[in-house]
CSV table of C-alpha atoms in Angstrom, one decimal:
chain,number,residue,atom,x,y,z
A,98,UNK,CA,0.1,-0.1,0.1
A,99,UNK,CA,1.5,3.3,-1.1
A,100,UNK,CA,1.8,6.2,1.6
A,101,UNK,CA,-0.2,9.2,1.1
A,102,UNK,CA,1.2,12.7,1.3
A,103,UNK,CA,-1.5,15.2,1.3
A,104,UNK,CA,-0.3,18.8,-0.3
A,105,UNK,CA,-1.9,22.3,-1.3
A,106,UNK,CA,-0.9,24.4,-4.1
A,107,UNK,CA,0.7,27.8,-2.9
A,108,UNK,CA,0.0,30.9,-4.7
A,109,UNK,CA,2.5,33.3,-3.0
A,110,UNK,CA,6.5,32.4,-3.6
A,111,UNK,CA,9.8,33.8,-2.8
A,112,UNK,CA,11.9,33.6,0.5
A,113,UNK,CA,9.4,36.1,2.9
A,114,UNK,CA,6.5,33.7,1.7
A,115,UNK,CA,8.2,30.4,2.8
A,116,UNK,CA,9.7,32.2,6.2
A,117,UNK,CA,5.7,32.8,6.8
A,118,UNK,CA,4.7,29.2,6.0
A,119,UNK,CA,7.4,27.9,7.8
A,120,UNK,CA,6.1,30.1,11.2
A,121,UNK,CA,2.8,28.6,10.3
A,122,UNK,CA,3.9,25.2,10.9
A,123,UNK,CA,3.8,24.5,6.7
A,124,UNK,CA,6.7,23.3,4.7
A,125,UNK,CA,7.2,25.0,1.0
A,126,UNK,CA,7.8,22.7,-1.6
A,127,UNK,CA,7.6,21.7,-5.2
A,128,UNK,CA,6.4,18.7,-7.5
A,129,UNK,CA,7.9,18.6,-11.4
A,130,UNK,CA,8.0,16.4,-13.9
A,131,UNK,CA,5.5,14.8,-16.5
A,132,UNK,CA,3.2,16.9,-18.6
A,133,UNK,CA,1.8,18.9,-16.0
A,134,UNK,CA,5.0,21.0,-15.4
A,135,UNK,CA,6.3,22.3,-11.9
A,136,UNK,CA,4.1,23.3,-9.1
A,137,UNK,CA,4.6,25.0,-6.1
A,138,UNK,CA,3.1,23.4,-3.0
A,139,UNK,CA,2.8,23.5,0.8
A,140,UNK,CA,2.4,20.7,3.5
A,141,UNK,CA,2.0,20.4,6.6
A,142,UNK,CA,5.0,20.3,8.8
A,143,UNK,CA,4.1,17.8,11.8
A,144,UNK,CA,2.5,15.2,9.6
A,145,UNK,CA,5.4,15.3,7.2
A,146,UNK,CA,7.9,14.9,9.3
A,147,UNK,CA,6.3,11.6,11.2
A,148,UNK,CA,6.3,10.1,7.5
A,149,UNK,CA,9.6,11.2,6.8
A,150,UNK,CA,10.9,8.9,9.5
A,151,UNK,CA,9.4,5.9,7.9
A,152,UNK,CA,12.6,3.9,5.9
A,153,UNK,CA,10.0,3.3,2.9
A,154,UNK,CA,9.0,6.8,2.3
A,155,UNK,CA,12.5,7.5,0.8
A,156,UNK,CA,12.4,4.6,-1.4
A,157,UNK,CA,9.2,4.1,-2.7
A,158,UNK,CA,6.2,5.5,-5.0
A,159,UNK,CA,4.2,7.7,-3.2
A,160,UNK,CA,0.7,8.6,-3.4
A,161,UNK,CA,0.5,12.5,-3.5
A,162,UNK,CA,-2.9,13.9,-2.9
A,163,UNK,CA,-2.8,17.7,-4.3
A,164,UNK,CA,-6.0,19.5,-3.7
A,165,UNK,CA,-8.1,16.3,-4.1
A,166,UNK,CA,-5.7,14.8,-7.4
A,167,UNK,CA,-3.9,11.8,-6.8
A,168,UNK,CA,-0.5,11.2,-8.8
A,169,UNK,CA,2.3,8.9,-8.1
A,170,UNK,CA,5.5,10.5,-7.0
A,171,UNK,CA,9.0,10.1,-5.5
A,172,UNK,CA,10.8,11.8,-3.3
A,173,UNK,CA,13.9,13.6,-4.6
A,174,UNK,CA,15.2,16.1,-2.1
A,175,UNK,CA,14.9,17.3,1.6
A,176,UNK,CA,16.4,20.5,2.8
A,177,UNK,CA,16.5,20.1,6.9
A,178,UNK,CA,17.5,23.5,8.8
A,179,UNK,CA,21.0,23.4,10.0
A,180,UNK,CA,20.4,22.8,13.7
A,181,UNK,CA,16.6,22.5,14.1
A,182,UNK,CA,14.5,19.4,13.3
A,183,UNK,CA,12.6,21.5,10.9
A,184,UNK,CA,12.0,20.8,7.2
A,185,UNK,CA,12.6,23.6,5.4
A,186,UNK,CA,12.0,22.4,1.8
A,187,UNK,CA,11.1,19.6,-0.3
A,188,UNK,CA,10.8,18.1,-3.8
A,189,UNK,CA,9.0,15.5,-5.4
A,190,UNK,CA,8.8,14.1,-8.8
A,191,UNK,CA,6.1,12.5,-10.8
A,192,UNK,CA,6.7,9.2,-12.1
A,193,UNK,CA,4.9,7.6,-15.3
A,194,UNK,CA,4.4,3.4,-15.2
A,195,UNK,CA,6.3,3.1,-18.5
A,196,UNK,CA,9.6,5.0,-17.9
A,197,UNK,CA,12.2,3.6,-16.0
A,198,UNK,CA,13.8,5.5,-12.7
A,199,UNK,CA,16.8,5.8,-11.4
A,200,UNK,CA,16.6,5.8,-7.5
A,201,UNK,CA,18.6,5.0,-4.3
A,202,UNK,CA,17.8,1.9,-1.9
A,203,UNK,CA,18.4,0.8,1.4
A,204,UNK,CA,20.5,-2.1,1.6
A,205,UNK,CA,19.0,-4.7,4.7
A,206,UNK,CA,21.8,-7.3,5.4
A,207,UNK,CA,21.0,-10.8,6.6
A,208,UNK,CA,22.5,-14.0,8.1
A,209,UNK,CA,25.4,-12.6,9.6
A,210,UNK,CA,25.2,-13.8,12.1
A,211,UNK,CA,25.3,-17.7,10.5
A,212,UNK,CA,28.2,-17.0,8.5
A,213,UNK,CA,31.6,-18.7,9.1
A,214,UNK,CA,33.5,-15.6,9.6
A,215,UNK,CA,31.5,-14.2,12.3
A,216,UNK,CA,30.2,-17.6,13.8
A,217,UNK,CA,33.5,-19.7,13.8
A,218,UNK,CA,36.1,-17.1,13.5
A,219,UNK,CA,34.5,-13.9,15.5
A,220,UNK,CA,34.8,-11.4,12.8
A,221,UNK,CA,32.9,-8.3,12.4
A,222,UNK,CA,30.9,-7.2,9.6
A,223,UNK,CA,31.8,-3.9,8.3
A,224,UNK,CA,29.3,-2.4,5.7
A,225,UNK,CA,30.7,-0.3,3.4
A,226,UNK,CA,27.6,0.5,1.7
A,227,UNK,CA,24.2,1.2,3.0
A,228,UNK,CA,22.2,2.2,-0.2
A,229,UNK,CA,22.7,1.4,-4.1
A,230,UNK,CA,21.5,3.1,-7.2
A,231,UNK,CA,19.2,1.3,-9.0
A,232,UNK,CA,17.0,1.0,-12.5
A,233,UNK,CA,13.7,-0.1,-12.8
A,234,UNK,CA,10.1,0.4,-13.5
A,235,UNK,CA,7.8,2.3,-10.9
A,236,UNK,CA,5.8,-0.7,-10.5
A,237,UNK,CA,9.0,-2.9,-9.8
A,238,UNK,CA,10.7,-0.3,-7.3
A,239,UNK,CA,11.6,-2.7,-4.1
A,240,UNK,CA,11.5,-0.8,-0.6
A,241,UNK,CA,15.0,-2.5,0.3
A,242,UNK,CA,17.2,-5.0,-1.3
A,243,UNK,CA,18.6,-7.9,0.6
A,244,UNK,CA,22.7,-8.8,0.9
A,245,UNK,CA,23.0,-12.2,1.8
A,246,UNK,CA,26.1,-13.0,4.3
A,247,UNK,CA,25.6,-16.3,5.2
A,248,UNK,CA,28.6,-17.3,3.0
A,249,UNK,CA,31.1,-15.0,4.5
A,250,UNK,CA,34.7,-15.7,5.9
A,251,UNK,CA,37.1,-13.7,7.3
A,252,UNK,CA,38.9,-11.5,5.0
A,253,UNK,CA,36.6,-11.9,2.1
A,254,UNK,CA,34.2,-9.0,0.5
A,255,UNK,CA,30.7,-9.1,-0.9
A,256,UNK,CA,30.5,-7.0,-4.2
A,257,UNK,CA,27.6,-5.2,-6.0
A,258,UNK,CA,27.8,-8.1,-8.6
A,259,UNK,CA,27.2,-10.3,-5.9
A,260,UNK,CA,23.8,-9.4,-4.9
A,261,UNK,CA,20.7,-11.2,-5.8
A,262,UNK,CA,18.4,-8.2,-7.6
A,263,UNK,CA,14.9,-8.2,-7.3
A,264,UNK,CA,13.1,-9.2,-10.9
A,265,UNK,CA,13.0,-6.1,-13.0
A,266,UNK,CA,15.9,-4.4,-11.2
A,267,UNK,CA,19.5,-3.5,-12.0
A,268,UNK,CA,22.3,-1.5,-10.4
A,269,UNK,CA,23.5,1.4,-11.9
A,270,UNK,CA,27.0,0.9,-12.2
A,271,UNK,CA,29.8,2.6,-14.5
A,272,UNK,CA,31.9,0.4,-16.9
A,273,UNK,CA,34.1,-2.2,-14.8
A,274,UNK,CA,32.8,-0.6,-11.9
A,275,UNK,CA,32.0,-3.3,-8.9
A,276,UNK,CA,32.5,-1.6,-5.7
A,277,UNK,CA,32.5,-3.8,-2.5
A,278,UNK,CA,29.4,-3.8,-0.4
A,279,UNK,CA,30.2,-5.4,3.0
A,280,UNK,CA,33.3,-7.2,4.7
A,281,UNK,CA,34.4,-9.5,7.4
A,282,UNK,CA,37.3,-8.7,9.6
A,283,UNK,CA,39.2,-9.9,12.4
A,284,UNK,CA,38.4,-7.7,15.2
A,285,UNK,CA,41.1,-4.6,16.0
A,286,UNK,CA,41.4,-5.5,19.8
A,287,UNK,CA,42.0,-8.9,18.6
A,288,UNK,CA,44.9,-8.0,16.1
A,289,UNK,CA,46.4,-5.8,18.9
A,290,UNK,CA,46.3,-8.3,21.7
A,291,UNK,CA,47.7,-11.0,19.4
A,292,UNK,CA,50.5,-8.6,18.3
A,293,UNK,CA,51.4,-7.7,21.8
A,294,UNK,CA,51.7,-11.5,22.8
A,295,UNK,CA,53.8,-11.9,19.7
A,296,UNK,CA,56.1,-9.0,20.8
A,297,UNK,CA,56.6,-10.1,24.4
A,298,UNK,CA,57.3,-13.6,23.2
A,299,UNK,CA,60.2,-12.0,21.1
A,300,UNK,CA,61.4,-9.8,24.0
A,301,UNK,CA,61.8,-13.2,26.2
A,302,UNK,CA,63.7,-15.2,23.8
A,303,UNK,CA,65.9,-11.8,23.4
A,304,UNK,CA,66.6,-11.9,27.2
A,305,UNK,CA,67.3,-15.5,27.5
A,306,UNK,CA,69.8,-15.4,24.7
A,307,UNK,CA,72.1,-12.5,26.0
A,308,UNK,CA,74.8,-13.5,27.7
A,309,UNK,CA,75.9,-12.3,31.4
A,310,UNK,CA,77.2,-9.1,32.2
A,311,UNK,CA,81.4,-9.8,32.7
A,312,UNK,CA,81.1,-13.4,31.3
A,313,UNK,CA,83.3,-14.3,28.0
A,314,UNK,CA,82.0,-12.8,25.1
A,315,UNK,CA,80.0,-10.2,26.8
A,316,UNK,CA,79.2,-6.8,25.2
A,317,UNK,CA,81.7,-4.2,25.0
A,318,UNK,CA,81.0,-1.7,27.9
A,319,UNK,CA,80.2,-4.7,30.4
A,320,UNK,CA,81.2,-4.3,34.2
A,321,UNK,CA,84.5,-5.1,35.2
A,322,UNK,CA,84.5,-8.3,37.0
A,323,UNK,CA,85.2,-8.1,40.8
A,324,UNK,CA,88.9,-7.3,42.0
A,325,UNK,CA,90.1,-6.4,38.7
A,326,UNK,CA,92.4,-3.2,38.6
A,327,UNK,CA,90.7,-0.2,36.6
A,328,UNK,CA,92.6,1.0,33.7
A,329,UNK,CA,95.2,3.7,33.9
A,330,UNK,CA,94.2,6.9,32.9
A,331,UNK,CA,95.6,8.1,29.7
A,332,UNK,CA,98.8,9.8,29.7
A,333,UNK,CA,99.8,8.6,33.2
A,334,UNK,CA,102.9,5.7,33.7
A,335,UNK,CA,102.4,2.9,36.3
A,336,UNK,CA,105.7,3.8,38.0
A,337,UNK,CA,107.1,7.3,39.0
A,338,UNK,CA,108.9,9.0,36.8
A,339,UNK,CA,112.9,9.2,36.9
A,340,UNK,CA,114.7,12.4,38.2
A,341,UNK,CA,117.0,13.9,35.4
């Protein structure tokens, strides 16, 4: 069932008019495309804000009720206030049943917990992409695309071409492009811990192999053995000099 969005046509335009609409709890917007041309609209902010919290609102065909007339549209752009939870402007595009559309849809990752990389090796899944640009007819537009991770092992990746697309849907890619969607990696904490253990082990081996201080073959600069006479200072003789 399509989500219905209620809107009214607006006559006043410009920055001042839009500011007054926002103060009145309305959202200025526009709907364009098709044979009807662009029409400026206004919507109730509270109702629209609640609808925008639904994932399907951003990636499905919407039923725009404009002054009592219904038409199929897609959400194309939303401008939010820099720091307030306020929608400043919204754009919709009309769609035709026989014309393909380009749309970004969310990715839903499934079966990660049963994959060998996670279940057996303790790996962590990293989501490189969270949405995908696709092309399809409006009737074939999916609300989301599933990415099956059940066969993932440590160090392996899932690419776009590995995803099973719904019927009638194709991924929009440039020539030769095949981006990574998700990977399974060893947790950083575990890698650091293993590296630390390896360093300690190496240091222990080095310490065990080092000769004792003063022993034959000890490194230069080692402390002399007990009772050994100190070396004479440069320029001094061991005996007294003879008088001439």
